[in-house]
Tab-separated table of N, CA and C in Angstrom:
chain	number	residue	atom	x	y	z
A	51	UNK	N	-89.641	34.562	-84.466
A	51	UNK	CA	-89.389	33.329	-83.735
A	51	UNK	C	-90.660	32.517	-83.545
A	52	UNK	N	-91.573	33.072	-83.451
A	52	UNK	CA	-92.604	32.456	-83.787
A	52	UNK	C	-93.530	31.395	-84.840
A	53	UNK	N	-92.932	31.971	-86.375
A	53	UNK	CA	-93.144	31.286	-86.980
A	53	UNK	C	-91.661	29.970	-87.207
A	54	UNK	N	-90.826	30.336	-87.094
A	54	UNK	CA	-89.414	29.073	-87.539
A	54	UNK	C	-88.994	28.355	-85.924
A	55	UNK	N	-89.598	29.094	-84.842
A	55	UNK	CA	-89.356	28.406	-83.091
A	55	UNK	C	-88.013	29.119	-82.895
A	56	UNK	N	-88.271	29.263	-81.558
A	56	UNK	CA	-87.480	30.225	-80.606
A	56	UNK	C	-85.710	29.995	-80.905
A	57	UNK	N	-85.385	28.104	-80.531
A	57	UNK	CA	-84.265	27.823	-80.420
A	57	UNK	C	-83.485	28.249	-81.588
A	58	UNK	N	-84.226	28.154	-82.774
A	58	UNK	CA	-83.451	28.418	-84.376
A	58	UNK	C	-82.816	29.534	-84.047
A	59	UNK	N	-83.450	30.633	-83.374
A	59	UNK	CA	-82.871	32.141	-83.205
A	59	UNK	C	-82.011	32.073	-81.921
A	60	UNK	N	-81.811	31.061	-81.046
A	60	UNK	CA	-81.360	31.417	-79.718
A	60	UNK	C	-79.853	30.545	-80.450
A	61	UNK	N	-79.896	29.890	-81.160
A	61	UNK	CA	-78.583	29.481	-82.254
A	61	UNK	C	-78.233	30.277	-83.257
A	62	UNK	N	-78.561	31.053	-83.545
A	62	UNK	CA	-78.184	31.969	-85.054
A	62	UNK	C	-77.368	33.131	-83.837
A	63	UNK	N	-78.219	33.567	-83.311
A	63	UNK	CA	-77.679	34.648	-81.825
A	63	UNK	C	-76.166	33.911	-81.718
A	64	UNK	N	-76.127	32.370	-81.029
A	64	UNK	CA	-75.002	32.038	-80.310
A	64	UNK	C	-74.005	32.218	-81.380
A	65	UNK	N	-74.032	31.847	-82.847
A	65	UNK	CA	-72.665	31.183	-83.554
A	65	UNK	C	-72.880	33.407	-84.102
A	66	UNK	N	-73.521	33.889	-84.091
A	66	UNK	CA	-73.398	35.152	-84.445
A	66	UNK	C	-72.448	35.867	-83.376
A	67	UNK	N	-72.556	36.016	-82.017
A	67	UNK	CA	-71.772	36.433	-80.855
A	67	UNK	C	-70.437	35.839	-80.635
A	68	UNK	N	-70.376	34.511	-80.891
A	68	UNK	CA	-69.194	33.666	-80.757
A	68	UNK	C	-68.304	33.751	-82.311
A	69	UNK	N	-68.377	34.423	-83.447
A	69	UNK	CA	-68.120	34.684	-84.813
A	69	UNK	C	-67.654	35.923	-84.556
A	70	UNK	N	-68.178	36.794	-83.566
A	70	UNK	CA	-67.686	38.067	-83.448
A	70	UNK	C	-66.388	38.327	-82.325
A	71	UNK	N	-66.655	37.601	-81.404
A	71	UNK	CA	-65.429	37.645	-80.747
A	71	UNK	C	-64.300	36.895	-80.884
A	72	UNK	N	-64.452	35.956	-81.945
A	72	UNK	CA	-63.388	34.915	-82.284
A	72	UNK	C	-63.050	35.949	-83.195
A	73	UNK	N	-63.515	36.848	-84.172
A	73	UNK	CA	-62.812	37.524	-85.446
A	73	UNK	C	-62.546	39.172	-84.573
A	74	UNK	N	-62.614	39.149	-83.260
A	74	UNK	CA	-62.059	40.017	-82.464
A	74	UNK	C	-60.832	39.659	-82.315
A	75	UNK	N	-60.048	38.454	-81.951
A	75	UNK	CA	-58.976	37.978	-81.598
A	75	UNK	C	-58.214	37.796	-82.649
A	76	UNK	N	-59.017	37.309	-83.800
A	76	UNK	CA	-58.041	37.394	-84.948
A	76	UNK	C	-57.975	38.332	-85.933
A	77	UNK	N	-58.474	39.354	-86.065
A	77	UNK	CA	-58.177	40.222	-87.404
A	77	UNK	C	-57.331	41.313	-86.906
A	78	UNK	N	-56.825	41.748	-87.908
A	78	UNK	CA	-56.066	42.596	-87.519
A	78	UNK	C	-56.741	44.054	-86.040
A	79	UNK	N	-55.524	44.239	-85.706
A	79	UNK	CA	-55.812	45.196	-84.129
A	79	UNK	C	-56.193	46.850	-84.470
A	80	UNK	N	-57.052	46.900	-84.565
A	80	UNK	CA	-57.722	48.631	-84.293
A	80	UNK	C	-59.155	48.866	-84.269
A	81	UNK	N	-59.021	49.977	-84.274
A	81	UNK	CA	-60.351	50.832	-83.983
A	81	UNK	C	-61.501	50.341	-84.609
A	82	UNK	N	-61.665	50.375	-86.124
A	82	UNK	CA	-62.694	50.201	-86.775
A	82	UNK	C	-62.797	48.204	-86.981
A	83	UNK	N	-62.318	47.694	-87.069
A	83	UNK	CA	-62.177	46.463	-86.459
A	83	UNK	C	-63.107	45.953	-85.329
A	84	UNK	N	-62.487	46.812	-84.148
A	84	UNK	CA	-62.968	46.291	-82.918
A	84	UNK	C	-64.360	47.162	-82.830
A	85	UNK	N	-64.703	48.039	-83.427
A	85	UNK	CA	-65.956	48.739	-83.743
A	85	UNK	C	-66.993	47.715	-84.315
A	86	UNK	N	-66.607	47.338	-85.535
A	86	UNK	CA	-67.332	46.192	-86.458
A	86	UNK	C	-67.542	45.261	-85.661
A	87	UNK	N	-66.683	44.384	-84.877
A	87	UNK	CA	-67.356	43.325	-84.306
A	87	UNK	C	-68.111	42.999	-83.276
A	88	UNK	N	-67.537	44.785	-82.082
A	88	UNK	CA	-68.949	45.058	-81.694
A	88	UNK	C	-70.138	45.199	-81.548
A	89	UNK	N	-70.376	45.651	-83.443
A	89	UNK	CA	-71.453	45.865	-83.979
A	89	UNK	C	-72.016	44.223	-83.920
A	90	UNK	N	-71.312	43.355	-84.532
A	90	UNK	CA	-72.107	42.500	-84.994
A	90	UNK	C	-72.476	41.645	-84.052
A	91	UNK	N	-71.240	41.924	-82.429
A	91	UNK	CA	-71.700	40.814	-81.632
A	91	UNK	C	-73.407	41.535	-80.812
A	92	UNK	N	-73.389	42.765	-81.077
A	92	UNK	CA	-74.790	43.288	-80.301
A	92	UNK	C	-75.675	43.089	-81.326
A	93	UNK	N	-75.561	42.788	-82.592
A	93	UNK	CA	-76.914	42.466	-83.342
A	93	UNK	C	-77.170	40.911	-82.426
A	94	UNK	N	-76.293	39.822	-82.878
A	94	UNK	CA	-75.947	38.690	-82.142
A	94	UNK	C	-76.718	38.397	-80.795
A	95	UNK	N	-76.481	39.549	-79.631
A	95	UNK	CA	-76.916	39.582	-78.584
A	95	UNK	C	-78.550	40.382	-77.895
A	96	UNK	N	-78.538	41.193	-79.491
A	96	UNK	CA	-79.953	41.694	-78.865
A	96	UNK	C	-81.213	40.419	-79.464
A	97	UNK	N	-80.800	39.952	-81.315
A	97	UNK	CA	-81.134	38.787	-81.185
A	97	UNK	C	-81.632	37.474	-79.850
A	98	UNK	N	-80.337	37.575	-79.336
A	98	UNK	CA	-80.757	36.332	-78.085
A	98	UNK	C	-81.375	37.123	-76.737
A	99	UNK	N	-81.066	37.940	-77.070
A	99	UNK	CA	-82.346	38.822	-75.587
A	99	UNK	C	-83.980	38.995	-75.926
A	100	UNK	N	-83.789	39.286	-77.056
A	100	UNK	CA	-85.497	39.288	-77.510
A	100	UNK	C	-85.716	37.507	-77.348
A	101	UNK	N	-85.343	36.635	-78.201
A	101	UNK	CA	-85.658	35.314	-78.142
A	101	UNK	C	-85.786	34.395	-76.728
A	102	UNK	N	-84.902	34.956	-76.453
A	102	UNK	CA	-84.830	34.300	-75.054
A	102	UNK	C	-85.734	34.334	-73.852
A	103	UNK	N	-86.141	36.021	-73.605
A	103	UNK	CA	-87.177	36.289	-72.746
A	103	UNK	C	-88.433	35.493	-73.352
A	104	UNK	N	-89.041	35.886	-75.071
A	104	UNK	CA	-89.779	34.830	-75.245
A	104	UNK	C	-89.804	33.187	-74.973
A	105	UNK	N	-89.000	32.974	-75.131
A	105	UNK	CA	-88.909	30.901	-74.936
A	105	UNK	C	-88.703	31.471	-73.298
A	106	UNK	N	-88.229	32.073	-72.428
A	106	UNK	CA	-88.507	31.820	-70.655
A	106	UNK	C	-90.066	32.052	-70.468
A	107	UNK	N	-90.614	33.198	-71.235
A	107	UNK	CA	-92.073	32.924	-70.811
A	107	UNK	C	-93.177	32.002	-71.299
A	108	UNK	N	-92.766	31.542	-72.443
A	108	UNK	CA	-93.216	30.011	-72.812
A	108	UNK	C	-93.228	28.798	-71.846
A	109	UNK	N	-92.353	29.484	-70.748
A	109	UNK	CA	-91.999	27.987	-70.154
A	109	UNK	C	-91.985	28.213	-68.374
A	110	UNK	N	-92.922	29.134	-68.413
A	110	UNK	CA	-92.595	29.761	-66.901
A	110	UNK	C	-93.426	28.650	-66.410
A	111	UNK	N	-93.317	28.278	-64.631
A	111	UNK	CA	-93.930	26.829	-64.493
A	111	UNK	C	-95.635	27.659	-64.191
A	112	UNK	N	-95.602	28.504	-63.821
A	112	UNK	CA	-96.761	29.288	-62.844
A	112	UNK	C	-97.259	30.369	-63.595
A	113	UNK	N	-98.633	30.291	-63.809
A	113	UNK	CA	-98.914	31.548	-64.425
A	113	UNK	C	-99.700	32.558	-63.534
A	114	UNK	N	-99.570	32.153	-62.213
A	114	UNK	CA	-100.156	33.471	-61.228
A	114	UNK	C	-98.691	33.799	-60.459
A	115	UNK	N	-97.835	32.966	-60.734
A	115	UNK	CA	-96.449	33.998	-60.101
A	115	UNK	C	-95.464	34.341	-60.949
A	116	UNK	N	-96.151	34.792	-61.986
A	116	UNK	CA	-94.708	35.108	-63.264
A	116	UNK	C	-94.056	36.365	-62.803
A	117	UNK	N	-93.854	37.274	-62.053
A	117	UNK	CA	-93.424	38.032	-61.208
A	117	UNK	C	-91.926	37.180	-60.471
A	118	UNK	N	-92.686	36.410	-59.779
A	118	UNK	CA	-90.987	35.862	-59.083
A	118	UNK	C	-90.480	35.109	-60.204
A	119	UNK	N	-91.036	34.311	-60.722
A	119	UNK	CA	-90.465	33.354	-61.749
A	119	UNK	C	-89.252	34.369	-62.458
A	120	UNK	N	-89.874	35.317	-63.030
A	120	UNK	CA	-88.998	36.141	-63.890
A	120	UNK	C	-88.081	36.546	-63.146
A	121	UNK	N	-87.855	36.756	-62.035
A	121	UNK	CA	-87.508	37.347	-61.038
A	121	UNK	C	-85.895	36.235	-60.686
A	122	UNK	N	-86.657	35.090	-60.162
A	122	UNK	CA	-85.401	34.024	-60.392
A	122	UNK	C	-84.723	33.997	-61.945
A	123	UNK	N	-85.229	33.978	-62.824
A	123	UNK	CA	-84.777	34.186	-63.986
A	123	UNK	C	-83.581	34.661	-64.141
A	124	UNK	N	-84.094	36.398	-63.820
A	124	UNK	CA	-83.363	37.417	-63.655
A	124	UNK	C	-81.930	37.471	-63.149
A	125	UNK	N	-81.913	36.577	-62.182
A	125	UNK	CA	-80.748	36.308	-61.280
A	125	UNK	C	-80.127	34.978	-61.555
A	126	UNK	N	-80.568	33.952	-62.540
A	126	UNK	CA	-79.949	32.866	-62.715
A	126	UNK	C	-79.199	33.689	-64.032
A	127	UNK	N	-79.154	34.643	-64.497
A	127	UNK	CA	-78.637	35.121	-66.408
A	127	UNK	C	-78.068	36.121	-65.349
A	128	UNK	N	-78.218	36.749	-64.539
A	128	UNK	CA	-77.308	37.759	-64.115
A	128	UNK	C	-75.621	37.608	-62.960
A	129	UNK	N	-76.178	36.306	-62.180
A	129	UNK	CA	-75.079	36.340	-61.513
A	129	UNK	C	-74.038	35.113	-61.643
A	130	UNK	N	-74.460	34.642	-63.147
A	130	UNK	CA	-72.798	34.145	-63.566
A	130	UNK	C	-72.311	35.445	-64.134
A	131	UNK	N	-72.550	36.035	-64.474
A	131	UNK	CA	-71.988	37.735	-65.225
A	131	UNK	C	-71.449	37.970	-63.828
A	132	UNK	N	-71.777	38.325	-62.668
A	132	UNK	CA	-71.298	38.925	-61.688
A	132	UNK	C	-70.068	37.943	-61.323
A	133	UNK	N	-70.304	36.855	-61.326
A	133	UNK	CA	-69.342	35.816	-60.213
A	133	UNK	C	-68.099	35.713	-61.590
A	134	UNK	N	-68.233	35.703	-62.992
A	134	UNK	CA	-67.567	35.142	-63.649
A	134	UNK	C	-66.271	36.779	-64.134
A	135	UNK	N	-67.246	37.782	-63.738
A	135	UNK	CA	-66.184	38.693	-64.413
A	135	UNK	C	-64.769	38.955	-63.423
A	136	UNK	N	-64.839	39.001	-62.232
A	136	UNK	CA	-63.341	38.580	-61.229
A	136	UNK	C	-62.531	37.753	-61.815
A	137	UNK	N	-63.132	36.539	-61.912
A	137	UNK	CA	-62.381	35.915	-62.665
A	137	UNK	C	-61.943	35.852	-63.762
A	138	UNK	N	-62.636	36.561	-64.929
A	138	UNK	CA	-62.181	36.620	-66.116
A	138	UNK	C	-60.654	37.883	-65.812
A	139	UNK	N	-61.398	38.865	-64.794
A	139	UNK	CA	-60.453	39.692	-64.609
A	139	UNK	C	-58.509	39.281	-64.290
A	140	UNK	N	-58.775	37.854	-63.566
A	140	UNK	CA	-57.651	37.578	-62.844
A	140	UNK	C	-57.262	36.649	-64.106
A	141	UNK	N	-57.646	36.234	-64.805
A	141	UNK	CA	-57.127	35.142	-65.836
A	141	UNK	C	-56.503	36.116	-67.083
A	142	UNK	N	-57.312	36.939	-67.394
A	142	UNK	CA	-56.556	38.401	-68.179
A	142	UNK	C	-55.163	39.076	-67.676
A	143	UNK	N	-55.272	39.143	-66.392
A	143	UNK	CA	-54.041	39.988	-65.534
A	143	UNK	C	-52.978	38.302	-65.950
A	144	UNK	N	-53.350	37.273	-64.966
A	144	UNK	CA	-52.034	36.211	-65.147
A	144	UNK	C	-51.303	36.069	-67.086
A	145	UNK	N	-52.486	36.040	-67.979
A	145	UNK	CA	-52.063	35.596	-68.879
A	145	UNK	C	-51.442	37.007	-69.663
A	146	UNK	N	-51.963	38.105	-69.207
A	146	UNK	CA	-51.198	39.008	-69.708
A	146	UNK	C	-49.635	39.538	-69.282
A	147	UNK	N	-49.509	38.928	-67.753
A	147	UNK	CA	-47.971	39.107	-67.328
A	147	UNK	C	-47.274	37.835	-67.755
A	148	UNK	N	-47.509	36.824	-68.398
A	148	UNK	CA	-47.626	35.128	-69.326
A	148	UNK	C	-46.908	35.765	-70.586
A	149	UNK	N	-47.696	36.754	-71.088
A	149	UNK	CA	-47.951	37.064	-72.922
A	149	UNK	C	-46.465	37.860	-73.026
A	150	UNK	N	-46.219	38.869	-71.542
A	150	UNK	CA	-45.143	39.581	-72.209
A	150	UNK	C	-43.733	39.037	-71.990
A	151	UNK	N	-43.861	37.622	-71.242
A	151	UNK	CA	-42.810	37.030	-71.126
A	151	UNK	C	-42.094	36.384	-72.359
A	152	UNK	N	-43.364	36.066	-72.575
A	152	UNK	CA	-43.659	34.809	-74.262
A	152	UNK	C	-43.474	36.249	-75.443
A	153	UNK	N	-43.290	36.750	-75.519
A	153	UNK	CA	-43.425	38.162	-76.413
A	153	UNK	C	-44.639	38.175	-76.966
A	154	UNK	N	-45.814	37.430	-76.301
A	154	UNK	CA	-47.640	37.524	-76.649
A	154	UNK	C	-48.348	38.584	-76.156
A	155	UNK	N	-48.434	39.977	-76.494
A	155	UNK	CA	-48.670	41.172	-75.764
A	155	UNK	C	-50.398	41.128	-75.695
A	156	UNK	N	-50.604	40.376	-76.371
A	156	UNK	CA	-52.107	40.235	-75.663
A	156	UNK	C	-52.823	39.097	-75.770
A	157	UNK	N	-51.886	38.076	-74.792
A	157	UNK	CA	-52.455	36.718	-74.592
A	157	UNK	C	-53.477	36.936	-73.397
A	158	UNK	N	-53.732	37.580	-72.696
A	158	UNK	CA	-54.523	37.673	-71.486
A	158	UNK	C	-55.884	37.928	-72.543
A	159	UNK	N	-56.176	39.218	-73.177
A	159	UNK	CA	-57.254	38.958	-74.396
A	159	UNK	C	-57.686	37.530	-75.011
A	160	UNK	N	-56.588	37.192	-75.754
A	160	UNK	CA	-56.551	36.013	-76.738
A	160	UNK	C	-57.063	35.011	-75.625
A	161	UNK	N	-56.905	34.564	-74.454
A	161	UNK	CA	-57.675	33.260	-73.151
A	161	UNK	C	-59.230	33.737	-73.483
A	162	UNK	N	-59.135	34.907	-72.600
A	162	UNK	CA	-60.146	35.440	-72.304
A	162	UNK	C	-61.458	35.729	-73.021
A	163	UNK	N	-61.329	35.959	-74.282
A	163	UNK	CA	-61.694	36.361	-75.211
A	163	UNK	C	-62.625	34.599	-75.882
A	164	UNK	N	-61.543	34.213	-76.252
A	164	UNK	CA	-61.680	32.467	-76.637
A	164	UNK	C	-62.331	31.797	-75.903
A	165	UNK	N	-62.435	31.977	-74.582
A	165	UNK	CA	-62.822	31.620	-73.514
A	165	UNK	C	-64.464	31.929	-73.370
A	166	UNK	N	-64.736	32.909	-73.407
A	166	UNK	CA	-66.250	33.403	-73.735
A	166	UNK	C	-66.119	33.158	-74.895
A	167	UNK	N	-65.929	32.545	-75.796
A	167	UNK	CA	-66.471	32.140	-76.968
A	167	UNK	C	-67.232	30.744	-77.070
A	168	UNK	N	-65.964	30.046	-76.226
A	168	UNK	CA	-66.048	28.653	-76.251
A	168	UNK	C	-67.803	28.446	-74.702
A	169	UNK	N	-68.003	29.465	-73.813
A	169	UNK	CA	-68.974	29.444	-72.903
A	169	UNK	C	-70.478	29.311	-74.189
A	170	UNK	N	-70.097	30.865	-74.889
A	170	UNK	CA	-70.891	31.075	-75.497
A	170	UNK	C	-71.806	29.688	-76.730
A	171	UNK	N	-70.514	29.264	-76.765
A	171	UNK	CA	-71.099	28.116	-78.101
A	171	UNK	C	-71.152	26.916	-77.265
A	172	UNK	N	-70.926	26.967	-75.640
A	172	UNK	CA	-71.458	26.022	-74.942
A	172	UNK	C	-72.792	25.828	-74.549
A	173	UNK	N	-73.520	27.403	-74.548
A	173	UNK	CA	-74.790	27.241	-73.853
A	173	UNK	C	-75.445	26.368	-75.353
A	174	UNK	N	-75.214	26.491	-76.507
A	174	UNK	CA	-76.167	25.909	-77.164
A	174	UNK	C	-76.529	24.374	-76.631
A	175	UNK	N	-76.097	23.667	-76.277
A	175	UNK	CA	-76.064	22.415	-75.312
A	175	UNK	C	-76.992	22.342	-74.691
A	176	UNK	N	-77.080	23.679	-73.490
A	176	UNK	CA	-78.211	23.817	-72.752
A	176	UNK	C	-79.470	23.879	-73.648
A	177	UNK	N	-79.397	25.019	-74.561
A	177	UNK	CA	-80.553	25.259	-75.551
A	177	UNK	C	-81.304	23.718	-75.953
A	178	UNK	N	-80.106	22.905	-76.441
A	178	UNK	CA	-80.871	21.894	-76.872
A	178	UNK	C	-81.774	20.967	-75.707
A	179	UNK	N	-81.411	21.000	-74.954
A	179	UNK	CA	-81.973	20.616	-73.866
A	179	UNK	C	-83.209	20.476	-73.313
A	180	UNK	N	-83.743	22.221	-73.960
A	180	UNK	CA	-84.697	22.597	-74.020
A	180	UNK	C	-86.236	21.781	-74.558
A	181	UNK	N	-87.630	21.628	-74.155
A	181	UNK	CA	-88.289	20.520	-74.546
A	181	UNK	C	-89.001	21.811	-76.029
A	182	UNK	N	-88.937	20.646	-77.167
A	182	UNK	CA	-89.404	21.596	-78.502
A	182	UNK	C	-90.704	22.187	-78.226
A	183	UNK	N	-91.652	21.245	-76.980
A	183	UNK	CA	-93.067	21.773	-77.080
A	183	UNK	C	-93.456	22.789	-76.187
A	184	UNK	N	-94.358	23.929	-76.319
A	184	UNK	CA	-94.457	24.698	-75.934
A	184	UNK	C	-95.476	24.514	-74.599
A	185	UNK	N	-95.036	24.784	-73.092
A	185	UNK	CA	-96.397	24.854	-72.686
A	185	UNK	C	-97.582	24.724	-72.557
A	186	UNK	N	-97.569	26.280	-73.385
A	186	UNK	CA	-99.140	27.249	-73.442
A	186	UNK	C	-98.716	27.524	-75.043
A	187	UNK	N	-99.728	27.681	-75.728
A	187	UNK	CA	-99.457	28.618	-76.715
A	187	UNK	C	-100.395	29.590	-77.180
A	188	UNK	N	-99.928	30.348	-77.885
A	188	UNK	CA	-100.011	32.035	-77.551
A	188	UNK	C	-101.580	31.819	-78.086
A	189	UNK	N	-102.254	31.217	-78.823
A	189	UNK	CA	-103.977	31.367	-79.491
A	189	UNK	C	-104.579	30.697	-78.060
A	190	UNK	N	-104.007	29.795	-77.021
A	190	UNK	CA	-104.444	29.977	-75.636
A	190	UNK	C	-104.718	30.502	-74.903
A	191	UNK	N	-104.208	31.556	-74.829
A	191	UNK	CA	-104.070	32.810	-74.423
A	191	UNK	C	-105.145	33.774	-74.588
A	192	UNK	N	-105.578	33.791	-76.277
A	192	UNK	CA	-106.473	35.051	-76.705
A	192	UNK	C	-107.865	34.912	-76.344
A	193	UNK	N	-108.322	35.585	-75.742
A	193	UNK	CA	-109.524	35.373	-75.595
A	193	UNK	C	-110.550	35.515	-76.979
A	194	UNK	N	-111.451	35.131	-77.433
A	194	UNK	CA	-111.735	35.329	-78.662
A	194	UNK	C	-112.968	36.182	-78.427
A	195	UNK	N	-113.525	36.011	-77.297
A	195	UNK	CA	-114.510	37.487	-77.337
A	195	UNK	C	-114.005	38.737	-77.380
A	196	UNK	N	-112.245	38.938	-77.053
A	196	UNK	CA	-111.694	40.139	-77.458
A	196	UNK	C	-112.322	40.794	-78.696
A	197	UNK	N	-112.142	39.581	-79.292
A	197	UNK	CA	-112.609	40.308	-80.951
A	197	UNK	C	-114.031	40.436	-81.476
A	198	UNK	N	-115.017	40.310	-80.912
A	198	UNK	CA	-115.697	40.282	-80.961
A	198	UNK	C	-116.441	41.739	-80.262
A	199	UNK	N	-115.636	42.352	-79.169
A	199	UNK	CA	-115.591	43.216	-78.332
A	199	UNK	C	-115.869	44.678	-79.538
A	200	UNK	N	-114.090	44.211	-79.623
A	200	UNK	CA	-113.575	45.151	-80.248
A	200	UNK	C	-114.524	45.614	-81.597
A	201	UNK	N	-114.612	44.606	-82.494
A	201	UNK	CA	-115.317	45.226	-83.078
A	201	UNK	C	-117.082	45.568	-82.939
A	202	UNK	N	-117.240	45.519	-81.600
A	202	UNK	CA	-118.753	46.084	-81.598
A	202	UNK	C	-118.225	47.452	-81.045
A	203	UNK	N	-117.002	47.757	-80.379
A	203	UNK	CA	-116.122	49.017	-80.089
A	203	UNK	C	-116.301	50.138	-81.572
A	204	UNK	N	-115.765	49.450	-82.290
A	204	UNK	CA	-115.355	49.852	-83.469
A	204	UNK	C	-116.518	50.399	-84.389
A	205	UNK	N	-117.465	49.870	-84.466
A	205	UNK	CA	-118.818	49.739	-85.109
A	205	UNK	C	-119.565	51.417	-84.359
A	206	UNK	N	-118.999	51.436	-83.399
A	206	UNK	CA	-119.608	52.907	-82.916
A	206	UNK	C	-119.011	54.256	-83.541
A	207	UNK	N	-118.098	53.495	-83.907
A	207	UNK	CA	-117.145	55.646	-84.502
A	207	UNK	C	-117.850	55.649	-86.535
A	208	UNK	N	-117.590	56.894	-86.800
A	208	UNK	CA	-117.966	56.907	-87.924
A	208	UNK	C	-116.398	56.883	-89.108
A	209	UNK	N	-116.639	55.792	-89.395
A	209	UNK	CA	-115.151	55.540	-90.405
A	209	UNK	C	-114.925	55.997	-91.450
């Protein structure tokens, strides 16, 4: 992510996660199926967890309180997960006592499911949002007498 920028990967992640649970709803129903797209939505998602923590610390406002910063972070990505799964819960239960009326035995899935898809390929929105320029960037960071250190470190062992 470094060399092609963060967002390219925080989009390949989204339409990768949202590809997997849309071909959850539609391919045929079993085991190795719902195995496979597991698979592919956690490549999908570990993708946007690595990328993501990078582009938040690109952009933290404070660099002597990156502790709380991360911290709020932490809790702005964690408690729509908390507040949203009740509800996903109760929209699954209505549309599934819905599905067996309709002879749709798993329309409560099919909402639900579609539903985090359509969130998922919403945040890209936010993503774009995002400003392309970085902060800080990372050769800011390095101190260059590190290297200079190091190799007078180095210069002492016999190689």
């Amino acid at each position: 992510s470094d060399s092609f920028g963060r967002k390219l990967f925080i989009y390949i992640s989204i339409v990768i996660q949202a590809a997997a649970i849309i071909a959850m709803v539609f391919l045929p129903k079993g085991f190795l199926y719902t195995i496979i797209c597991f698979f592919v939505f956690g490549i999908g998602y570990g993708i946007y967890l690595a990328v993501d923590s990078a582009l938040v610390n690109d952009f933290l406002p404070n660099n002597d309180q990156y502790a709380k910063d991360l911290g709020i972070w932490n809790i702005s990505t964690t408690l729509p997960t908390v507040a949203f799964t009740p509800f996903a819960g109760f929209l699954l239960d209505m549309f599934q006592q819905l599905g067996e009326k309709v002879k749709i035995f798993d329309l409560g899935y099919i909402i639900v499911y579609n539903l985090a898809a359509a969130l998922i390929l919403l945040s890209a929105i936010f993503v774009r949002k995002i400003a392309g320029k970085f902060k800080k960037n990372v050769q800011d960071l390095r101190d260059p007498d590190d290297d200079v250190n190091l190799l007078k470190d180095l210069s002492n062992y016999d190689l």
